Every structure is written in structure tokens, then in C-alpha cells.
Amino acid sequence: MQFNTYTVAGAHVAVWLVNHPAADARDLTAALRRHDVHQPAAAADDALALRPWAARLREVFAADTAAAKAELADALLLAADCRPRLVSHGAGEPFHFHYAPVGSGLAARVRALTAAGLAHVIDGGGGTRLGACTRAGCGVVFLDTSRNGRRHFCTVRCANQVNVANHRRRQRAPA
Ligand SMILES: [Zn+2]
Ligand SMILES: [Zn+2]
């Protein structure tokens, strides 16, 4: 599956939201703009309104099985009132999905976009690629775009910490 399409952008936005639970309006706007979200200007209220949503998104990444992720993501589609439409912004402009009307407000649009993004990844068979770092206490989530899709850690740093700890544990263990 391809991970750089606009269809999957919502999953990348979801990752960002979960990993920046205290983001302010400026950070949120910048993140949305990076992912080509229409009219990305967020207000302080939008940033606040999305905090509980980020907690719900996290549950999808943290769930143990692909089936559990799918059930949680499906519930998010309903909760976000996600209603895909095909929209073009002018004659000759490409048609693409919008998941909530622009008029429904930024927080509502981001809820719909992120729910749809996770659903698209799962629909493409990539549910297990919605992951969370397995280092205890880290909590960073990611969309695993690696070739084999077997990523366990958010960064090489977390992987190294766990590897070093495991190595020490083995050395301490009685022969
Ligand atoms: Zn558009
Ligand atoms: Zn980590």
C-alpha cells in the first residue's frame, strides 16, 4: 500500500495529534498545512476540542490486534460523523475526498479526516501498521511505512535503549 497519498494523509495527521496531545493552535495549523488539509487555520478552541479526540485515536494505535483496531476505527467513523464526498475546487481541478463539509468547522473536519485516514489504512490491509512504540513508558505512535511492516519502536533511540537493557539483563542472569 502507498503511504504518501492524500487518502492516507488523515492517518499521518492522526499520528501527529496523538504524539502532540498538548498542541496549541499554531502547531496544529502548521501540522495540518504540512498534510495539505484545506483551510488549516485552527483556533485555540479547535486545539482544545481535539484533545479528547487524540485520546480516542490513541486507542486504535494501542490496540493489540488488527480486529480490535478495526472495531475502534469503525466507531470513530461514526463518532466523527464521517461523510465522504467527492469535491473539486474549480473547473479542471482534480476531484478528491472531503470527509466533512468545510463549513462544519475545523475540529469536526479533523475528526472526520483522521477517522477516515485510519479506516483507509485498515481497509488497505495495513491495520497492524498503526502501531505504538513498545518501549515501556514511551507511548509514541506511528504509521509503519517500512517494507516488511514489522516496526516495534518509534525511533532507533528507543530500540537501542531496549536492546541495551535486554543485553544487561542477559549478562546479569546466572549462566
Ligand atoms: Zn479539497
Ligand atoms: Zn519510543
PDB file of C-alpha atoms and ligand atoms in Angstrom:
ATOM      1  CA  MET A   1       0.000   0.000   0.000  1.00  0.00           C
ATOM      2  CA  GLN A   2       1.112   3.573  -0.616  1.00  0.00           C
ATOM      3  CA  PHE A   3       1.567   5.831   2.397  1.00  0.00           C
ATOM      4  CA  ASN A   4       2.078   9.190   0.735  1.00  0.00           C
ATOM      5  CA  THR A   5      -1.344   9.678  -0.843  1.00  0.00           C
ATOM      6  CA  TYR A   6      -3.807  12.324   0.214  1.00  0.00           C
ATOM      7  CA  THR A   7      -6.148   9.492   1.174  1.00  0.00           C
ATOM      8  CA  VAL A   8      -3.725   8.378   3.861  1.00  0.00           C
ATOM      9  CA  ALA A   9      -2.869  11.928   4.955  1.00  0.00           C
ATOM     10  CA  GLY A  10      -5.553  11.642   7.633  1.00  0.00           C
ATOM     11  CA  ALA A  11      -3.609   8.773   9.224  1.00  0.00           C
ATOM     12  CA  HIS A  12      -0.471  10.910   9.330  1.00  0.00           C
ATOM     13  CA  VAL A  13      -2.476  13.734  10.915  1.00  0.00           C
ATOM     14  CA  ALA A  14      -3.815  11.199  13.448  1.00  0.00           C
ATOM     15  CA  VAL A  15      -0.254  10.165  14.340  1.00  0.00           C
ATOM     16  CA  TRP A  16       0.702  13.794  14.803  1.00  0.00           C
ATOM     17  CA  LEU A  17      -2.319  14.549  17.003  1.00  0.00           C
ATOM     18  CA  VAL A  18      -1.679  11.561  19.277  1.00  0.00           C
ATOM     19  CA  ASN A  19       2.010  12.443  19.624  1.00  0.00           C
ATOM     20  CA  HIS A  20       1.268  16.129  20.342  1.00  0.00           C
ATOM     21  CA  PRO A  21      -1.598  15.926  22.861  1.00  0.00           C
ATOM     22  CA  ALA A  22      -0.974  19.448  24.187  1.00  0.00           C
ATOM     23  CA  ALA A  23      -0.530  21.138  20.808  1.00  0.00           C
ATOM     24  CA  ASP A  24      -1.635  24.759  20.548  1.00  0.00           C
ATOM     25  CA  ALA A  25      -3.454  26.337  17.621  1.00  0.00           C
ATOM     26  CA  ARG A  26      -0.260  27.378  15.856  1.00  0.00           C
ATOM     27  CA  ASP A  27       1.331  23.911  15.989  1.00  0.00           C
ATOM     28  CA  LEU A  28      -1.926  22.346  14.864  1.00  0.00           C
ATOM     29  CA  THR A  29      -2.259  24.725  11.915  1.00  0.00           C
ATOM     30  CA  ALA A  30       1.327  24.025  10.816  1.00  0.00           C
ATOM     31  CA  ALA A  31       0.797  20.263  11.019  1.00  0.00           C
ATOM     32  CA  LEU A  32      -2.428  20.423   9.023  1.00  0.00           C
ATOM     33  CA  ARG A  33      -0.784  22.615   6.397  1.00  0.00           C
ATOM     34  CA  ARG A  34       2.091  20.125   6.020  1.00  0.00           C
ATOM     35  CA  HIS A  35      -0.503  17.478   5.166  1.00  0.00           C
ATOM     36  CA  ASP A  36      -2.332  19.674   2.631  1.00  0.00           C
ATOM     37  CA  VAL A  37      -5.502  19.988   4.703  1.00  0.00           C
ATOM     38  CA  HIS A  38      -7.836  22.621   3.263  1.00  0.00           C
ATOM     39  CA  GLN A  39      -8.219  25.837   5.256  1.00  0.00           C
ATOM     40  CA  PRO A  40      -5.922  24.632   8.031  1.00  0.00           C
ATOM     41  CA  ALA A  41      -6.150  27.731  10.235  1.00  0.00           C
ATOM     42  CA  ALA A  42      -7.017  26.420  13.715  1.00  0.00           C
ATOM     43  CA  ALA A  43      -8.235  28.455  16.676  1.00  0.00           C
ATOM     44  CA  ALA A  44      -7.399  27.790  20.316  1.00  0.00           C
ATOM     45  CA  ASP A  45     -10.841  26.223  20.735  1.00  0.00           C
ATOM     46  CA  ASP A  46     -10.126  23.766  17.932  1.00  0.00           C
ATOM     47  CA  ALA A  47      -6.871  22.641  19.540  1.00  0.00           C
ATOM     48  CA  LEU A  48      -8.669  22.102  22.871  1.00  0.00           C
ATOM     49  CA  ALA A  49     -11.601  20.327  21.242  1.00  0.00           C
ATOM     50  CA  LEU A  50      -9.248  17.836  19.592  1.00  0.00           C
ATOM     51  CA  ARG A  51      -7.532  16.707  22.810  1.00  0.00           C
ATOM     52  CA  PRO A  52     -10.150  14.121  23.803  1.00  0.00           C
ATOM     53  CA  TRP A  53     -10.234  13.029  20.168  1.00  0.00           C
ATOM     54  CA  ALA A  54      -6.490  12.398  20.229  1.00  0.00           C
ATOM     55  CA  ALA A  55      -7.044  10.099  23.208  1.00  0.00           C
ATOM     56  CA  ARG A  56      -9.567   8.093  21.192  1.00  0.00           C
ATOM     57  CA  LEU A  57      -7.224   7.932  18.206  1.00  0.00           C
ATOM     58  CA  ARG A  58      -4.512   6.593  20.506  1.00  0.00           C
ATOM     59  CA  GLU A  59      -6.699   3.608  21.393  1.00  0.00           C
ATOM     60  CA  VAL A  60      -6.559   2.456  17.759  1.00  0.00           C
ATOM     61  CA  PHE A  61      -2.748   2.528  17.690  1.00  0.00           C
ATOM     62  CA  ALA A  62      -2.506   0.883  21.101  1.00  0.00           C
ATOM     63  CA  ALA A  63      -4.971  -1.949  20.392  1.00  0.00           C
ATOM     64  CA  ASP A  64      -3.347  -5.387  20.274  1.00  0.00           C
ATOM     65  CA  THR A  65      -4.997  -6.942  17.247  1.00  0.00           C
ATOM     66  CA  ALA A  66      -5.940  -5.836  13.755  1.00  0.00           C
ATOM     67  CA  ALA A  67      -9.568  -6.694  14.528  1.00  0.00           C
ATOM     68  CA  ALA A  68      -9.627  -4.531  17.646  1.00  0.00           C
ATOM     69  CA  LYS A  69      -8.086  -1.653  15.695  1.00  0.00           C
ATOM     70  CA  ALA A  70     -10.737  -2.030  13.003  1.00  0.00           C
ATOM     71  CA  GLU A  71     -13.602  -2.025  15.514  1.00  0.00           C
ATOM     72  CA  LEU A  72     -12.262   1.078  17.249  1.00  0.00           C
ATOM     73  CA  ALA A  73     -11.658   2.887  13.946  1.00  0.00           C
ATOM     74  CA  ASP A  74     -15.147   1.990  12.761  1.00  0.00           C
ATOM     75  CA  ALA A  75     -16.582   3.549  15.923  1.00  0.00           C
ATOM     76  CA  LEU A  76     -14.538   6.669  15.217  1.00  0.00           C
ATOM     77  CA  LEU A  77     -16.087   6.979  11.740  1.00  0.00           C
ATOM     78  CA  LEU A  78     -19.496   7.136  13.402  1.00  0.00           C
ATOM     79  CA  ALA A  79     -18.374   9.421  16.219  1.00  0.00           C
ATOM     80  CA  ALA A  80     -16.831  11.826  13.689  1.00  0.00           C
ATOM     81  CA  ASP A  81     -19.949  11.752  11.512  1.00  0.00           C
ATOM     82  CA  CYS A  82     -17.623  10.986   8.604  1.00  0.00           C
ATOM     83  CA  ARG A  83     -19.423  11.533   5.284  1.00  0.00           C
ATOM     84  CA  PRO A  84     -17.107  11.243   2.287  1.00  0.00           C
ATOM     85  CA  ARG A  85     -17.877  13.498  -0.664  1.00  0.00           C
ATOM     86  CA  LEU A  86     -16.058  13.978  -3.952  1.00  0.00           C
ATOM     87  CA  VAL A  87     -15.088  17.619  -4.278  1.00  0.00           C
ATOM     88  CA  SER A  88     -13.292  19.682  -6.907  1.00  0.00           C
ATOM     89  CA  HIS A  89     -12.142  23.215  -6.137  1.00  0.00           C
ATOM     90  CA  GLY A  90     -12.741  24.540  -9.650  1.00  0.00           C
ATOM     91  CA  ALA A  91     -13.104  23.631 -13.305  1.00  0.00           C
ATOM     92  CA  GLY A  92     -10.332  21.213 -14.273  1.00  0.00           C
ATOM     93  CA  GLU A  93      -9.200  20.744 -10.662  1.00  0.00           C
ATOM     94  CA  PRO A  94      -8.951  17.123  -9.523  1.00  0.00           C
ATOM     95  CA  PHE A  95     -11.773  15.549  -7.569  1.00  0.00           C
ATOM     96  CA  HIS A  96     -10.802  14.215  -4.166  1.00  0.00           C
ATOM     97  CA  PHE A  97     -12.428  13.141  -0.918  1.00  0.00           C
ATOM     98  CA  HIS A  98     -13.624  15.585   1.696  1.00  0.00           C
ATOM     99  CA  TYR A  99     -14.863  13.801   4.811  1.00  0.00           C
ATOM    100  CA  ALA A 100     -16.868  16.641   6.315  1.00  0.00           C
ATOM    101  CA  PRO A 101     -18.088  19.900   4.792  1.00  0.00           C
ATOM    102  CA  VAL A 102     -15.630  22.797   5.146  1.00  0.00           C
ATOM    103  CA  GLY A 103     -18.458  24.703   6.851  1.00  0.00           C
ATOM    104  CA  SER A 104     -18.619  22.206   9.713  1.00  0.00           C
ATOM    105  CA  GLY A 105     -15.616  23.758  11.429  1.00  0.00           C
ATOM    106  CA  LEU A 106     -12.004  22.751  11.745  1.00  0.00           C
ATOM    107  CA  ALA A 107     -12.244  20.361  14.699  1.00  0.00           C
ATOM    108  CA  ALA A 108     -15.103  18.459  13.082  1.00  0.00           C
ATOM    109  CA  ARG A 109     -13.199  18.259   9.795  1.00  0.00           C
ATOM    110  CA  VAL A 110     -10.065  16.971  11.523  1.00  0.00           C
ATOM    111  CA  ARG A 111     -12.095  14.343  13.392  1.00  0.00           C
ATOM    112  CA  ALA A 112     -13.604  13.129  10.115  1.00  0.00           C
ATOM    113  CA  LEU A 113     -10.285  13.270   8.247  1.00  0.00           C
ATOM    114  CA  THR A 114      -8.357  11.320  10.881  1.00  0.00           C
ATOM    115  CA  ALA A 115     -11.068   8.679  11.311  1.00  0.00           C
ATOM    116  CA  ALA A 116     -11.135   8.237   7.533  1.00  0.00           C
ATOM    117  CA  GLY A 117      -7.330   8.080   7.338  1.00  0.00           C
ATOM    118  CA  LEU A 118      -7.143   5.245   9.864  1.00  0.00           C
ATOM    119  CA  ALA A 119     -10.032   3.475   8.123  1.00  0.00           C
ATOM    120  CA  HIS A 120      -8.276   3.721   4.743  1.00  0.00           C
ATOM    121  CA  VAL A 121      -5.080   2.209   6.155  1.00  0.00           C
ATOM    122  CA  ILE A 122      -7.069  -0.642   7.701  1.00  0.00           C
ATOM    123  CA  ASP A 123      -9.079  -1.128   4.505  1.00  0.00           C
ATOM    124  CA  GLY A 124      -5.792  -1.370   2.591  1.00  0.00           C
ATOM    125  CA  GLY A 125      -4.725  -4.250   4.835  1.00  0.00           C
ATOM    126  CA  GLY A 126      -2.377  -2.106   6.881  1.00  0.00           C
ATOM    127  CA  GLY A 127      -4.129  -2.195  10.251  1.00  0.00           C
ATOM    128  CA  THR A 128      -1.141  -3.705  12.018  1.00  0.00           C
ATOM    129  CA  ARG A 129       0.939  -0.816  10.667  1.00  0.00           C
ATOM    130  CA  LEU A 130      -0.877   1.525  13.055  1.00  0.00           C
ATOM    131  CA  GLY A 131       1.495   0.913  15.938  1.00  0.00           C
ATOM    132  CA  ALA A 132       2.783   2.214  19.244  1.00  0.00           C
ATOM    133  CA  CYS A 133       6.371   2.111  20.475  1.00  0.00           C
ATOM    134  CA  THR A 134       6.888  -0.992  22.610  1.00  0.00           C
ATOM    135  CA  ARG A 135       9.436   0.615  24.941  1.00  0.00           C
ATOM    136  CA  ALA A 136       7.686   0.839  28.304  1.00  0.00           C
ATOM    137  CA  GLY A 137       6.869   4.437  29.122  1.00  0.00           C
ATOM    138  CA  CYS A 138       7.413   5.818  25.612  1.00  0.00           C
ATOM    139  CA  GLY A 139       3.887   5.995  24.195  1.00  0.00           C
ATOM    140  CA  VAL A 140       4.802   7.456  20.802  1.00  0.00           C
ATOM    141  CA  VAL A 141       2.624   6.093  17.991  1.00  0.00           C
ATOM    142  CA  PHE A 142       3.474   5.675  14.325  1.00  0.00           C
ATOM    143  CA  LEU A 143       2.316   4.580  10.907  1.00  0.00           C
ATOM    144  CA  ASP A 144       4.774   1.854   9.982  1.00  0.00           C
ATOM    145  CA  THR A 145       5.772   2.565   6.377  1.00  0.00           C
ATOM    146  CA  SER A 146       8.678   0.110   6.397  1.00  0.00           C
ATOM    147  CA  ARG A 147       8.831  -2.550   3.718  1.00  0.00           C
ATOM    148  CA  ASN A 148       8.215  -5.527   5.971  1.00  0.00           C
ATOM    149  CA  GLY A 149       5.849  -3.672   8.318  1.00  0.00           C
ATOM    150  CA  ARG A 150       7.423  -5.040  11.497  1.00  0.00           C
ATOM    151  CA  ARG A 151       8.419  -1.878  13.262  1.00  0.00           C
ATOM    152  CA  HIS A 152       8.330  -2.038  17.078  1.00  0.00           C
ATOM    153  CA  PHE A 153       9.878   1.244  18.150  1.00  0.00           C
ATOM    154  CA  CYS A 154       9.270   4.916  17.415  1.00  0.00           C
ATOM    155  CA  THR A 155      12.953   5.665  16.912  1.00  0.00           C
ATOM    156  CA  VAL A 156      16.353   3.979  16.819  1.00  0.00           C
ATOM    157  CA  ARG A 157      16.918   5.608  20.205  1.00  0.00           C
ATOM    158  CA  CYS A 158      14.059   3.681  21.841  1.00  0.00           C
ATOM    159  CA  ALA A 159      15.163   0.465  20.094  1.00  0.00           C
ATOM    160  CA  ASN A 160      18.717   0.901  21.376  1.00  0.00           C
ATOM    161  CA  GLN A 161      17.562   1.569  24.940  1.00  0.00           C
ATOM    162  CA  VAL A 162      15.556  -1.653  24.959  1.00  0.00           C
ATOM    163  CA  ASN A 163      18.359  -3.638  23.317  1.00  0.00           C
ATOM    164  CA  VAL A 164      20.920  -2.387  25.841  1.00  0.00           C
ATOM    165  CA  ALA A 165      18.559  -3.172  28.738  1.00  0.00           C
ATOM    166  CA  ASN A 166      17.927  -6.673  27.389  1.00  0.00           C
ATOM    167  CA  HIS A 167      21.642  -7.235  26.915  1.00  0.00           C
ATOM    168  CA  ARG A 168      22.406  -6.213  30.510  1.00  0.00           C
ATOM    169  CA  ARG A 169      19.623  -8.406  31.790  1.00  0.00           C
ATOM    170  CA  ARG A 170      21.089 -11.401  29.968  1.00  0.00           C
ATOM    171  CA  GLN A 171      24.554 -10.652  31.321  1.00  0.00           C
ATOM    172  CA  ARG A 172      23.245 -10.498  34.887  1.00  0.00           C
ATOM    173  CA  ALA A 173      21.319 -13.719  34.527  1.00  0.00           C
ATOM    174  CA  PRO A 174      23.099 -16.719  36.046  1.00  0.00           C
ATOM    175  CA  ALA A 175      24.747 -18.937  33.438  1.00  0.00           C
TER     176      ALA A 175
HETATM  177 ZN    ZN B   1     -10.295  19.803  -1.141  1.00  0.00          ZN
HETATM  178 ZN    ZN B   2       9.645   5.114  21.639  1.00  0.00          ZN
END
